[in-house]
Short mmCIF file of N, CA and C in Angstrom, two decimals:
data_model
loop_
_atom_site.label_atom_id
_atom_site.label_comp_id
_atom_site.label_asym_id
_atom_site.label_seq_id
_atom_site.Cartn_x
_atom_site.Cartn_y
_atom_site.Cartn_z
N UNK G 1 46.96 2.43 38.85
CA UNK G 1 46.28 1.36 38.17
C UNK G 1 44.79 1.61 38.07
N UNK G 2 44.22 2.13 39.10
CA UNK G 2 42.80 2.44 39.13
C UNK G 2 42.44 3.50 38.09
N UNK G 3 43.29 4.51 37.93
CA UNK G 3 43.07 5.57 36.94
C UNK G 3 43.15 4.99 35.54
N UNK G 4 44.06 4.07 35.33
CA UNK G 4 44.21 3.43 34.02
C UNK G 4 42.93 2.67 33.65
N UNK G 5 42.36 1.97 34.59
CA UNK G 5 41.12 1.22 34.35
C UNK G 5 39.97 2.16 34.02
N UNK G 6 39.89 3.27 34.74
CA UNK G 6 38.82 4.23 34.48
C UNK G 6 38.94 4.83 33.09
N UNK G 7 40.15 5.18 32.69
CA UNK G 7 40.37 5.73 31.34
C UNK G 7 40.05 4.69 30.28
N UNK G 8 40.47 3.48 30.51
CA UNK G 8 40.22 2.39 29.57
C UNK G 8 38.71 2.14 29.45
N UNK G 9 38.04 2.11 30.58
CA UNK G 9 36.60 1.92 30.60
C UNK G 9 35.88 3.08 29.90
N UNK G 10 36.34 4.28 30.13
CA UNK G 10 35.78 5.46 29.48
C UNK G 10 35.99 5.41 27.97
N UNK G 11 37.14 4.95 27.54
CA UNK G 11 37.42 4.82 26.10
C UNK G 11 36.52 3.77 25.44
N UNK G 12 36.08 2.81 26.18
CA UNK G 12 35.20 1.78 25.63
C UNK G 12 33.74 2.24 25.67
N UNK G 13 33.33 2.82 26.77
CA UNK G 13 31.93 3.21 26.95
C UNK G 13 31.54 4.39 26.07
N UNK G 14 32.40 5.36 25.92
CA UNK G 14 32.09 6.56 25.13
C UNK G 14 31.68 6.23 23.70
N UNK G 15 32.45 5.44 22.95
CA UNK G 15 32.01 5.10 21.59
C UNK G 15 30.70 4.31 21.55
N UNK G 16 30.50 3.44 22.54
CA UNK G 16 29.26 2.66 22.61
C UNK G 16 28.07 3.60 22.80
N UNK G 17 28.21 4.57 23.66
CA UNK G 17 27.14 5.55 23.89
C UNK G 17 26.90 6.38 22.64
N UNK G 18 27.96 6.82 21.99
CA UNK G 18 27.82 7.63 20.77
C UNK G 18 27.14 6.82 19.67
N UNK G 19 27.58 5.59 19.47
CA UNK G 19 26.97 4.74 18.44
C UNK G 19 25.50 4.47 18.76
N UNK G 20 25.20 4.22 20.02
CA UNK G 20 23.81 3.99 20.42
C UNK G 20 22.95 5.22 20.15
N UNK G 21 23.47 6.39 20.46
CA UNK G 21 22.72 7.63 20.21
C UNK G 21 22.49 7.84 18.71
N UNK G 22 23.51 7.60 17.92
CA UNK G 22 23.38 7.75 16.46
C UNK G 22 22.34 6.77 15.93
N UNK G 23 22.37 5.53 16.37
CA UNK G 23 21.39 4.54 15.93
C UNK G 23 19.97 4.93 16.36
N UNK G 24 19.85 5.44 17.56
CA UNK G 24 18.54 5.88 18.04
C UNK G 24 18.00 7.02 17.19
N UNK G 25 18.85 8.00 16.90
CA UNK G 25 18.44 9.14 16.08
C UNK G 25 18.08 8.68 14.67
N UNK G 26 18.90 7.81 14.09
CA UNK G 26 18.59 7.27 12.75
C UNK G 26 17.27 6.51 12.75
N UNK G 27 17.05 5.71 13.78
CA UNK G 27 15.80 4.95 13.88
C UNK G 27 14.60 5.87 13.98
N UNK G 28 14.79 6.96 14.69
CA UNK G 28 13.68 7.89 14.86
C UNK G 28 13.34 8.63 13.57
N UNK G 29 14.33 9.16 12.89
CA UNK G 29 14.09 9.97 11.70
C UNK G 29 14.00 9.16 10.41
N UNK G 30 14.63 8.00 10.36
CA UNK G 30 14.61 7.13 9.18
C UNK G 30 14.19 5.72 9.61
N UNK G 31 12.89 5.52 9.84
CA UNK G 31 12.42 4.29 10.48
C UNK G 31 12.64 3.00 9.70
N UNK G 32 12.78 3.06 8.39
CA UNK G 32 12.97 1.83 7.61
C UNK G 32 14.39 1.67 7.08
N UNK G 33 15.31 2.50 7.56
CA UNK G 33 16.69 2.43 7.06
C UNK G 33 17.37 1.14 7.51
N UNK G 34 18.47 0.83 6.86
CA UNK G 34 19.21 -0.38 7.19
C UNK G 34 19.75 -0.35 8.62
N UNK G 35 20.03 0.83 9.12
CA UNK G 35 20.58 0.96 10.47
C UNK G 35 19.51 1.16 11.54
N UNK G 36 18.27 1.22 11.13
CA UNK G 36 17.18 1.42 12.07
C UNK G 36 17.02 0.18 12.96
N UNK G 37 16.66 0.41 14.19
CA UNK G 37 16.53 -0.69 15.14
C UNK G 37 15.22 -1.45 14.93
N UNK G 38 14.10 -0.74 14.84
CA UNK G 38 12.79 -1.38 14.72
C UNK G 38 12.37 -1.69 13.29
N UNK G 39 12.80 -0.91 12.34
CA UNK G 39 12.44 -1.05 10.93
C UNK G 39 10.92 -1.10 10.74
N UNK G 40 10.26 -0.12 11.31
CA UNK G 40 8.82 0.00 11.14
C UNK G 40 8.41 1.46 11.24
N UNK G 41 7.28 1.74 10.62
CA UNK G 41 6.75 3.10 10.65
C UNK G 41 5.26 3.00 10.97
N UNK G 42 4.81 3.80 11.90
CA UNK G 42 3.39 3.79 12.27
C UNK G 42 2.69 4.90 11.50
N UNK G 43 1.76 4.48 10.66
CA UNK G 43 1.05 5.40 9.77
C UNK G 43 -0.39 5.54 10.24
N UNK G 44 -0.84 6.77 10.35
CA UNK G 44 -2.24 7.05 10.68
C UNK G 44 -2.89 7.64 9.44
N UNK G 45 -3.79 6.89 8.82
CA UNK G 45 -4.41 7.37 7.59
C UNK G 45 -5.32 8.57 7.84
N UNK G 46 -5.51 9.36 6.80
CA UNK G 46 -6.40 10.52 6.90
C UNK G 46 -7.84 10.03 7.01
N UNK G 47 -8.52 10.45 8.06
CA UNK G 47 -9.85 9.93 8.37
C UNK G 47 -10.89 10.26 7.30
N UNK G 48 -10.80 11.44 6.69
CA UNK G 48 -11.78 11.78 5.65
C UNK G 48 -11.62 10.89 4.43
N UNK G 49 -10.38 10.60 4.07
CA UNK G 49 -10.14 9.72 2.92
C UNK G 49 -10.60 8.31 3.24
N UNK G 50 -10.35 7.85 4.47
CA UNK G 50 -10.79 6.51 4.88
C UNK G 50 -12.31 6.42 4.80
N UNK G 51 -13.01 7.44 5.28
CA UNK G 51 -14.47 7.42 5.25
C UNK G 51 -14.99 7.39 3.82
N UNK G 52 -14.43 8.22 2.95
CA UNK G 52 -14.85 8.23 1.55
C UNK G 52 -14.54 6.90 0.88
N UNK G 53 -13.37 6.39 1.14
CA UNK G 53 -12.93 5.13 0.54
C UNK G 53 -13.84 3.99 0.98
N UNK G 54 -14.09 3.92 2.28
CA UNK G 54 -14.92 2.85 2.82
C UNK G 54 -16.34 2.93 2.27
N UNK G 55 -16.87 4.13 2.14
CA UNK G 55 -18.20 4.32 1.57
C UNK G 55 -18.24 3.83 0.13
N UNK G 56 -17.24 4.21 -0.66
CA UNK G 56 -17.16 3.79 -2.06
C UNK G 56 -17.03 2.27 -2.16
N UNK G 57 -16.20 1.68 -1.32
CA UNK G 57 -16.00 0.24 -1.33
C UNK G 57 -17.28 -0.50 -0.94
N UNK G 58 -17.97 -0.01 0.08
CA UNK G 58 -19.23 -0.64 0.49
C UNK G 58 -20.30 -0.53 -0.58
N UNK G 59 -20.37 0.63 -1.25
CA UNK G 59 -21.32 0.78 -2.36
C UNK G 59 -21.03 -0.21 -3.47
N UNK G 60 -19.76 -0.36 -3.80
CA UNK G 60 -19.36 -1.29 -4.85
C UNK G 60 -19.69 -2.72 -4.45
N UNK G 61 -19.39 -3.08 -3.21
CA UNK G 61 -19.68 -4.44 -2.76
C UNK G 61 -21.17 -4.73 -2.76
N UNK G 62 -21.98 -3.76 -2.34
CA UNK G 62 -23.42 -4.00 -2.31
C UNK G 62 -23.99 -4.13 -3.72
N UNK G 63 -23.52 -3.32 -4.66
CA UNK G 63 -24.01 -3.46 -6.04
C UNK G 63 -23.50 -4.76 -6.65
N UNK G 64 -22.32 -5.17 -6.27
CA UNK G 64 -21.76 -6.43 -6.76
C UNK G 64 -22.56 -7.62 -6.23
N UNK G 65 -22.91 -7.58 -4.95
CA UNK G 65 -23.67 -8.68 -4.34
C UNK G 65 -25.08 -8.77 -4.90
N UNK G 66 -25.65 -7.65 -5.34
CA UNK G 66 -26.99 -7.65 -5.92
C UNK G 66 -26.99 -8.12 -7.38
N UNK G 67 -25.84 -8.13 -7.99
CA UNK G 67 -25.74 -8.47 -9.41
C UNK G 67 -26.17 -9.91 -9.66
N UNK G 68 -26.93 -10.08 -10.71
CA UNK G 68 -27.36 -11.42 -11.09
C UNK G 68 -26.50 -11.98 -12.21
N UNK G 69 -25.59 -11.17 -12.73
CA UNK G 69 -24.70 -11.61 -13.79
C UNK G 69 -23.68 -12.58 -13.20
N UNK G 70 -23.44 -13.68 -13.91
CA UNK G 70 -22.47 -14.65 -13.44
C UNK G 70 -21.65 -15.14 -14.62
N UNK G 71 -20.54 -14.47 -14.89
CA UNK G 71 -19.66 -14.86 -15.99
C UNK G 71 -18.21 -14.73 -15.53
N UNK G 72 -17.28 -14.88 -16.45
CA UNK G 72 -15.85 -14.87 -16.10
C UNK G 72 -15.45 -13.58 -15.40
N UNK G 73 -15.87 -12.46 -15.92
CA UNK G 73 -15.47 -11.17 -15.33
C UNK G 73 -15.99 -11.04 -13.90
N UNK G 74 -17.24 -11.35 -13.69
CA UNK G 74 -17.82 -11.25 -12.35
C UNK G 74 -17.15 -12.25 -11.41
N UNK G 75 -16.91 -13.46 -11.88
CA UNK G 75 -16.25 -14.46 -11.04
C UNK G 75 -14.83 -14.03 -10.67
N UNK G 76 -14.10 -13.45 -11.61
CA UNK G 76 -12.74 -12.99 -11.32
C UNK G 76 -12.77 -11.82 -10.34
N UNK G 77 -13.79 -10.99 -10.44
CA UNK G 77 -13.93 -9.89 -9.47
C UNK G 77 -14.11 -10.47 -8.07
N UNK G 78 -14.93 -11.49 -7.99
CA UNK G 78 -15.20 -12.11 -6.70
C UNK G 78 -13.96 -12.82 -6.17
N UNK G 79 -13.19 -13.47 -7.04
CA UNK G 79 -12.04 -14.26 -6.61
C UNK G 79 -10.88 -13.41 -6.12
N UNK G 80 -10.69 -12.22 -6.65
CA UNK G 80 -9.50 -11.53 -6.22
C UNK G 80 -9.43 -10.04 -6.44
N UNK G 81 -10.23 -9.53 -7.36
CA UNK G 81 -10.09 -8.11 -7.65
C UNK G 81 -10.46 -7.23 -6.47
N UNK G 82 -11.53 -7.57 -5.78
CA UNK G 82 -11.94 -6.74 -4.65
C UNK G 82 -11.01 -6.87 -3.45
N UNK G 83 -10.28 -7.99 -3.36
CA UNK G 83 -9.41 -8.22 -2.21
C UNK G 83 -8.32 -7.16 -2.07
N UNK G 84 -7.78 -6.70 -3.18
CA UNK G 84 -6.68 -5.74 -3.11
C UNK G 84 -7.12 -4.43 -2.45
N UNK G 85 -8.40 -4.14 -2.50
CA UNK G 85 -8.91 -2.88 -1.94
C UNK G 85 -9.23 -2.98 -0.45
N UNK G 86 -9.00 -4.13 0.15
CA UNK G 86 -9.28 -4.32 1.58
C UNK G 86 -8.01 -4.23 2.43
N UNK G 87 -7.14 -3.32 2.11
CA UNK G 87 -5.92 -3.12 2.90
C UNK G 87 -6.29 -2.38 4.19
N UNK G 88 -5.69 -2.78 5.30
CA UNK G 88 -6.06 -2.18 6.58
C UNK G 88 -5.79 -0.69 6.67
N UNK G 89 -4.78 -0.19 5.97
CA UNK G 89 -4.50 1.25 6.04
C UNK G 89 -5.49 2.05 5.19
N UNK G 90 -6.33 1.35 4.44
CA UNK G 90 -7.34 2.02 3.61
C UNK G 90 -8.71 2.03 4.25
N UNK G 91 -9.02 1.01 5.05
CA UNK G 91 -10.38 0.88 5.58
C UNK G 91 -10.45 1.06 7.09
N UNK G 92 -9.32 1.31 7.72
CA UNK G 92 -9.30 1.49 9.17
C UNK G 92 -8.79 2.89 9.49
N UNK G 93 -9.45 3.55 10.38
CA UNK G 93 -8.99 4.86 10.82
C UNK G 93 -7.89 4.77 11.85
N UNK G 94 -7.58 3.53 12.27
CA UNK G 94 -6.55 3.32 13.29
C UNK G 94 -5.16 3.37 12.67
N UNK G 95 -4.19 3.57 13.52
CA UNK G 95 -2.79 3.56 13.08
C UNK G 95 -2.41 2.16 12.62
N UNK G 96 -1.57 2.11 11.59
CA UNK G 96 -1.14 0.84 11.01
C UNK G 96 0.39 0.82 10.99
N UNK G 97 0.96 -0.30 11.38
CA UNK G 97 2.41 -0.45 11.39
C UNK G 97 2.86 -0.91 10.00
N UNK G 98 3.76 -0.14 9.40
CA UNK G 98 4.33 -0.48 8.10
C UNK G 98 5.75 -0.97 8.29
N UNK G 99 6.02 -2.10 7.68
CA UNK G 99 7.37 -2.66 7.64
C UNK G 99 7.67 -2.97 6.17
N UNK G 100 8.88 -3.38 5.89
CA UNK G 100 9.19 -3.78 4.52
C UNK G 100 8.34 -4.97 4.10
N UNK G 101 8.04 -5.86 5.04
CA UNK G 101 7.19 -7.01 4.74
C UNK G 101 5.78 -6.58 4.39
N UNK G 102 5.29 -5.54 5.03
CA UNK G 102 3.95 -5.03 4.73
C UNK G 102 3.91 -4.48 3.31
N UNK G 103 4.93 -3.71 2.93
CA UNK G 103 5.00 -3.21 1.56
C UNK G 103 5.04 -4.38 0.57
N UNK G 104 5.80 -5.41 0.89
CA UNK G 104 5.89 -6.58 0.01
C UNK G 104 4.55 -7.28 -0.12
N UNK G 105 3.84 -7.40 0.97
CA UNK G 105 2.52 -8.04 0.96
C UNK G 105 1.53 -7.25 0.10
N UNK G 106 1.53 -5.94 0.25
CA UNK G 106 0.64 -5.10 -0.57
C UNK G 106 1.03 -5.21 -2.03
N UNK G 107 2.33 -5.21 -2.30
CA UNK G 107 2.80 -5.31 -3.68
C UNK G 107 2.35 -6.63 -4.31
N UNK G 108 2.43 -7.72 -3.56
CA UNK G 108 1.99 -9.02 -4.08
C UNK G 108 0.51 -8.98 -4.42
N UNK G 109 -0.31 -8.38 -3.56
CA UNK G 109 -1.75 -8.24 -3.84
C UNK G 109 -1.99 -7.44 -5.11
N UNK G 110 -1.25 -6.35 -5.27
CA UNK G 110 -1.41 -5.49 -6.44
C UNK G 110 -0.97 -6.23 -7.71
N UNK G 111 0.12 -6.97 -7.63
CA UNK G 111 0.60 -7.73 -8.79
C UNK G 111 -0.43 -8.78 -9.19
N UNK G 112 -1.00 -9.47 -8.22
CA UNK G 112 -2.03 -10.47 -8.53
C UNK G 112 -3.24 -9.82 -9.18
N UNK G 113 -3.61 -8.65 -8.70
CA UNK G 113 -4.73 -7.92 -9.30
C UNK G 113 -4.41 -7.53 -10.74
N UNK G 114 -3.20 -7.06 -10.95
CA UNK G 114 -2.80 -6.70 -12.32
C UNK G 114 -2.88 -7.90 -13.24
N UNK G 115 -2.42 -9.06 -12.78
CA UNK G 115 -2.47 -10.27 -13.59
C UNK G 115 -3.91 -10.65 -13.93
N UNK G 116 -4.79 -10.56 -12.96
CA UNK G 116 -6.20 -10.87 -13.20
C UNK G 116 -6.78 -9.91 -14.23
N UNK G 117 -6.49 -8.62 -14.08
CA UNK G 117 -7.01 -7.63 -15.02
C UNK G 117 -6.47 -7.85 -16.43
N UNK G 118 -5.20 -8.16 -16.54
CA UNK G 118 -4.63 -8.42 -17.87
C UNK G 118 -5.25 -9.68 -18.47
N UNK G 119 -5.50 -10.67 -17.65
CA UNK G 119 -6.18 -11.88 -18.13
C UNK G 119 -7.58 -11.54 -18.63
N UNK G 120 -8.29 -10.72 -17.88
CA UNK G 120 -9.64 -10.30 -18.31
C UNK G 120 -9.59 -9.50 -19.60
N UNK G 121 -8.55 -8.72 -19.77
CA UNK G 121 -8.41 -7.90 -20.96
C UNK G 121 -8.43 -8.75 -22.22
N UNK G 122 -7.79 -9.92 -22.15
CA UNK G 122 -7.66 -10.76 -23.34
C UNK G 122 -8.65 -11.91 -23.40
N UNK G 123 -9.42 -12.13 -22.35
CA UNK G 123 -10.32 -13.27 -22.36
C UNK G 123 -11.79 -12.90 -22.49
N UNK G 124 -12.10 -11.64 -22.50
CA UNK G 124 -13.49 -11.19 -22.63
C UNK G 124 -13.58 -10.13 -23.72
N UNK G 125 -14.76 -10.02 -24.29
CA UNK G 125 -15.04 -8.94 -25.24
C UNK G 125 -15.87 -7.88 -24.53
N UNK G 126 -15.38 -6.65 -24.58
CA UNK G 126 -16.06 -5.55 -23.92
C UNK G 126 -16.41 -4.49 -24.95
N UNK G 127 -17.43 -3.71 -24.62
CA UNK G 127 -17.72 -2.57 -25.51
C UNK G 127 -16.63 -1.52 -25.31
N UNK G 128 -16.63 -0.52 -26.17
CA UNK G 128 -15.54 0.47 -26.17
C UNK G 128 -15.43 1.21 -24.83
N UNK G 129 -16.55 1.61 -24.28
CA UNK G 129 -16.55 2.34 -23.02
C UNK G 129 -15.97 1.48 -21.88
N UNK G 130 -16.39 0.24 -21.82
CA UNK G 130 -15.90 -0.67 -20.79
C UNK G 130 -14.41 -0.93 -20.96
N UNK G 131 -13.96 -1.07 -22.20
CA UNK G 131 -12.52 -1.26 -22.46
C UNK G 131 -11.72 -0.06 -21.96
N UNK G 132 -12.25 1.14 -22.18
CA UNK G 132 -11.56 2.35 -21.72
C UNK G 132 -11.43 2.35 -20.19
N UNK G 133 -12.51 1.99 -19.50
CA UNK G 133 -12.44 1.93 -18.04
C UNK G 133 -11.48 0.84 -17.57
N UNK G 134 -11.47 -0.28 -18.27
CA UNK G 134 -10.54 -1.35 -17.92
C UNK G 134 -9.10 -0.90 -18.13
N UNK G 135 -8.86 -0.17 -19.20
CA UNK G 135 -7.51 0.35 -19.46
C UNK G 135 -7.09 1.31 -18.35
N UNK G 136 -7.97 2.21 -17.97
CA UNK G 136 -7.66 3.15 -16.88
C UNK G 136 -7.39 2.40 -15.57
N UNK G 137 -8.16 1.36 -15.33
CA UNK G 137 -7.97 0.56 -14.12
C UNK G 137 -6.61 -0.14 -14.13
N UNK G 138 -6.25 -0.74 -15.26
CA UNK G 138 -4.95 -1.41 -15.37
C UNK G 138 -3.82 -0.40 -15.18
N UNK G 139 -3.94 0.77 -15.80
CA UNK G 139 -2.91 1.80 -15.65
C UNK G 139 -2.78 2.25 -14.20
N UNK G 140 -3.90 2.39 -13.51
CA UNK G 140 -3.84 2.82 -12.10
C UNK G 140 -3.20 1.74 -11.23
N UNK G 141 -3.46 0.48 -11.54
CA UNK G 141 -2.85 -0.62 -10.79
C UNK G 141 -1.33 -0.63 -11.02
N UNK G 142 -0.91 -0.40 -12.26
CA UNK G 142 0.52 -0.36 -12.57
C UNK G 142 1.19 0.80 -11.84
N UNK G 143 0.53 1.95 -11.77
CA UNK G 143 1.07 3.09 -11.02
C UNK G 143 1.20 2.77 -9.53
N UNK G 144 0.19 2.07 -8.99
CA UNK G 144 0.27 1.67 -7.58
C UNK G 144 1.45 0.74 -7.35
N UNK G 145 1.60 -0.21 -8.25
CA UNK G 145 2.71 -1.16 -8.14
C UNK G 145 4.05 -0.44 -8.15
N UNK G 146 4.17 0.53 -9.03
CA UNK G 146 5.41 1.31 -9.12
C UNK G 146 5.65 2.10 -7.83
N UNK G 147 4.62 2.72 -7.30
CA UNK G 147 4.75 3.47 -6.05
C UNK G 147 5.17 2.58 -4.89
N UNK G 148 4.59 1.40 -4.84
CA UNK G 148 4.93 0.46 -3.76
C UNK G 148 6.37 0.00 -3.89
N UNK G 149 6.80 -0.28 -5.12
CA UNK G 149 8.18 -0.70 -5.34
C UNK G 149 9.17 0.38 -4.92
N UNK G 150 8.85 1.63 -5.23
CA UNK G 150 9.73 2.72 -4.82
C UNK G 150 9.82 2.81 -3.31
N UNK G 151 8.68 2.70 -2.65
CA UNK G 151 8.66 2.77 -1.18
C UNK G 151 9.38 1.58 -0.57
N UNK G 152 9.22 0.44 -1.19
CA UNK G 152 9.82 -0.79 -0.67
C UNK G 152 11.34 -0.80 -0.84
N UNK G 153 11.82 -0.26 -1.94
CA UNK G 153 13.24 -0.32 -2.24
C UNK G 153 14.05 0.82 -1.65
N UNK G 154 13.39 1.86 -1.21
CA UNK G 154 14.10 3.01 -0.69
C UNK G 154 14.06 3.00 0.82
N UNK G 155 15.17 2.58 1.41
CA UNK G 155 15.26 2.52 2.87
C UNK G 155 15.66 3.85 3.48
N UNK G 156 15.94 4.83 2.64
CA UNK G 156 16.43 6.11 3.15
C UNK G 156 15.33 7.15 3.33
N UNK G 157 14.08 6.75 3.25
CA UNK G 157 12.99 7.71 3.45
C UNK G 157 12.93 8.15 4.91
N UNK G 158 12.75 9.44 5.08
CA UNK G 158 12.53 9.96 6.43
C UNK G 158 11.07 9.74 6.80
N UNK G 159 10.73 10.05 8.04
CA UNK G 159 9.33 9.91 8.47
C UNK G 159 8.40 10.75 7.61
N UNK G 160 8.80 11.98 7.33
CA UNK G 160 7.97 12.88 6.54
C UNK G 160 7.78 12.34 5.12
N UNK G 161 8.86 11.82 4.55
CA UNK G 161 8.77 11.27 3.19
C UNK G 161 7.89 10.02 3.17
N UNK G 162 8.00 9.17 4.18
CA UNK G 162 7.14 7.99 4.27
C UNK G 162 5.68 8.40 4.40
N UNK G 163 5.42 9.42 5.18
CA UNK G 163 4.05 9.92 5.34
C UNK G 163 3.50 10.37 3.99
N UNK G 164 4.29 11.10 3.23
CA UNK G 164 3.86 11.56 1.90
C UNK G 164 3.64 10.38 0.96
N UNK G 165 4.55 9.43 0.97
CA UNK G 165 4.43 8.25 0.10
C UNK G 165 3.15 7.48 0.43
N UNK G 166 2.87 7.29 1.70
CA UNK G 166 1.69 6.53 2.09
C UNK G 166 0.40 7.30 1.83
N UNK G 167 0.43 8.63 2.00
CA UNK G 167 -0.74 9.43 1.64
C UNK G 167 -1.02 9.33 0.14
N UNK G 168 0.03 9.40 -0.67
CA UNK G 168 -0.14 9.27 -2.12
C UNK G 168 -0.63 7.88 -2.49
N UNK G 169 -0.10 6.87 -1.81
CA UNK G 169 -0.54 5.50 -2.08
C UNK G 169 -2.01 5.32 -1.71
N UNK G 170 -2.41 5.92 -0.61
CA UNK G 170 -3.81 5.88 -0.20
C UNK G 170 -4.69 6.52 -1.28
N UNK G 171 -4.25 7.64 -1.82
CA UNK G 171 -5.02 8.31 -2.87
C UNK G 171 -5.01 7.50 -4.18
N UNK G 172 -3.92 6.82 -4.47
CA UNK G 172 -3.86 5.96 -5.67
C UNK G 172 -4.86 4.81 -5.55
N UNK G 173 -4.94 4.22 -4.37
CA UNK G 173 -5.91 3.16 -4.16
C UNK G 173 -7.33 3.70 -4.32
N UNK G 174 -7.58 4.89 -3.81
CA UNK G 174 -8.91 5.47 -3.92
C UNK G 174 -9.27 5.74 -5.38
N UNK G 175 -8.35 6.32 -6.14
CA UNK G 175 -8.65 6.58 -7.56
C UNK G 175 -8.79 5.27 -8.32
N UNK G 176 -8.00 4.27 -7.97
CA UNK G 176 -8.12 2.96 -8.61
C UNK G 176 -9.48 2.33 -8.30
N UNK G 177 -9.94 2.50 -7.08
CA UNK G 177 -11.26 1.99 -6.71
C UNK G 177 -12.35 2.67 -7.53
N UNK G 178 -12.20 3.96 -7.78
CA UNK G 178 -13.16 4.67 -8.63
C UNK G 178 -13.16 4.10 -10.04
N UNK G 179 -11.96 3.84 -10.58
CA UNK G 179 -11.87 3.23 -11.92
C UNK G 179 -12.50 1.84 -11.92
N UNK G 180 -12.27 1.10 -10.86
CA UNK G 180 -12.86 -0.23 -10.75
C UNK G 180 -14.38 -0.13 -10.74
N UNK G 181 -14.90 0.81 -9.98
CA UNK G 181 -16.35 1.03 -9.91
C UNK G 181 -16.90 1.42 -11.28
N UNK G 182 -16.21 2.31 -11.98
CA UNK G 182 -16.65 2.72 -13.32
C UNK G 182 -16.61 1.54 -14.29
N UNK G 183 -15.55 0.74 -14.22
CA UNK G 183 -15.45 -0.45 -15.07
C UNK G 183 -16.59 -1.41 -14.77
N UNK G 184 -16.84 -1.65 -13.50
CA UNK G 184 -17.90 -2.58 -13.11
C UNK G 184 -19.27 -2.07 -13.57
N UNK G 185 -19.55 -0.79 -13.35
CA UNK G 185 -20.83 -0.21 -13.79
C UNK G 185 -20.99 -0.31 -15.29
N UNK G 186 -19.96 0.04 -16.01
CA UNK G 186 -20.02 -0.02 -17.47
C UNK G 186 -20.21 -1.46 -17.94
N UNK G 187 -19.53 -2.39 -17.31
CA UNK G 187 -19.64 -3.79 -17.70
C UNK G 187 -21.04 -4.34 -17.44
N UNK G 188 -21.58 -4.06 -16.27
CA UNK G 188 -22.89 -4.62 -15.92
C UNK G 188 -24.03 -3.93 -16.66
N UNK G 189 -23.81 -2.71 -17.12
CA UNK G 189 -24.87 -1.99 -17.84
C UNK G 189 -24.75 -2.11 -19.35
N UNK G 190 -23.76 -2.85 -19.83
CA UNK G 190 -23.61 -2.97 -21.29
C UNK G 190 -24.31 -4.19 -21.83
#
């Protein structure tokens, strides 16, 4: 009877251990997968990109704060356009925890920015150069939105793939910030 209990216990414990090991391995290599235990990924941004980005953002904010222009475009910039560029993984050299909720939050910010930009496109008259910069800015925002949606919807990314996606997203934000700066400069100097 004792041997029967040991075999029965072994038959129960062995699959539990195997399933636990498989889940642990999946969680480690595929942190946002459906079977992952924590469903989070810790991302450490590239410090040189963070420094360049933060410098560009601070320059833009200081020129914006010095501006004496007060119209719809400037007010909309103040209300929400600059907010999208203040993501913690962009301005902090520290590690940032990414979850599906974090991707959703960033996507919502980007969508709101796109809406503001599209509203500005049709509610203001800009010179040709400024319109071109605005178009580039809108296109870059749409590309960011698409990248975020891909990252958000794909739970099968490995750690390496998530790292690449987030590095590309970081660079998309940086190039979008440059377009924003060019649009702002062109607008205020026209």
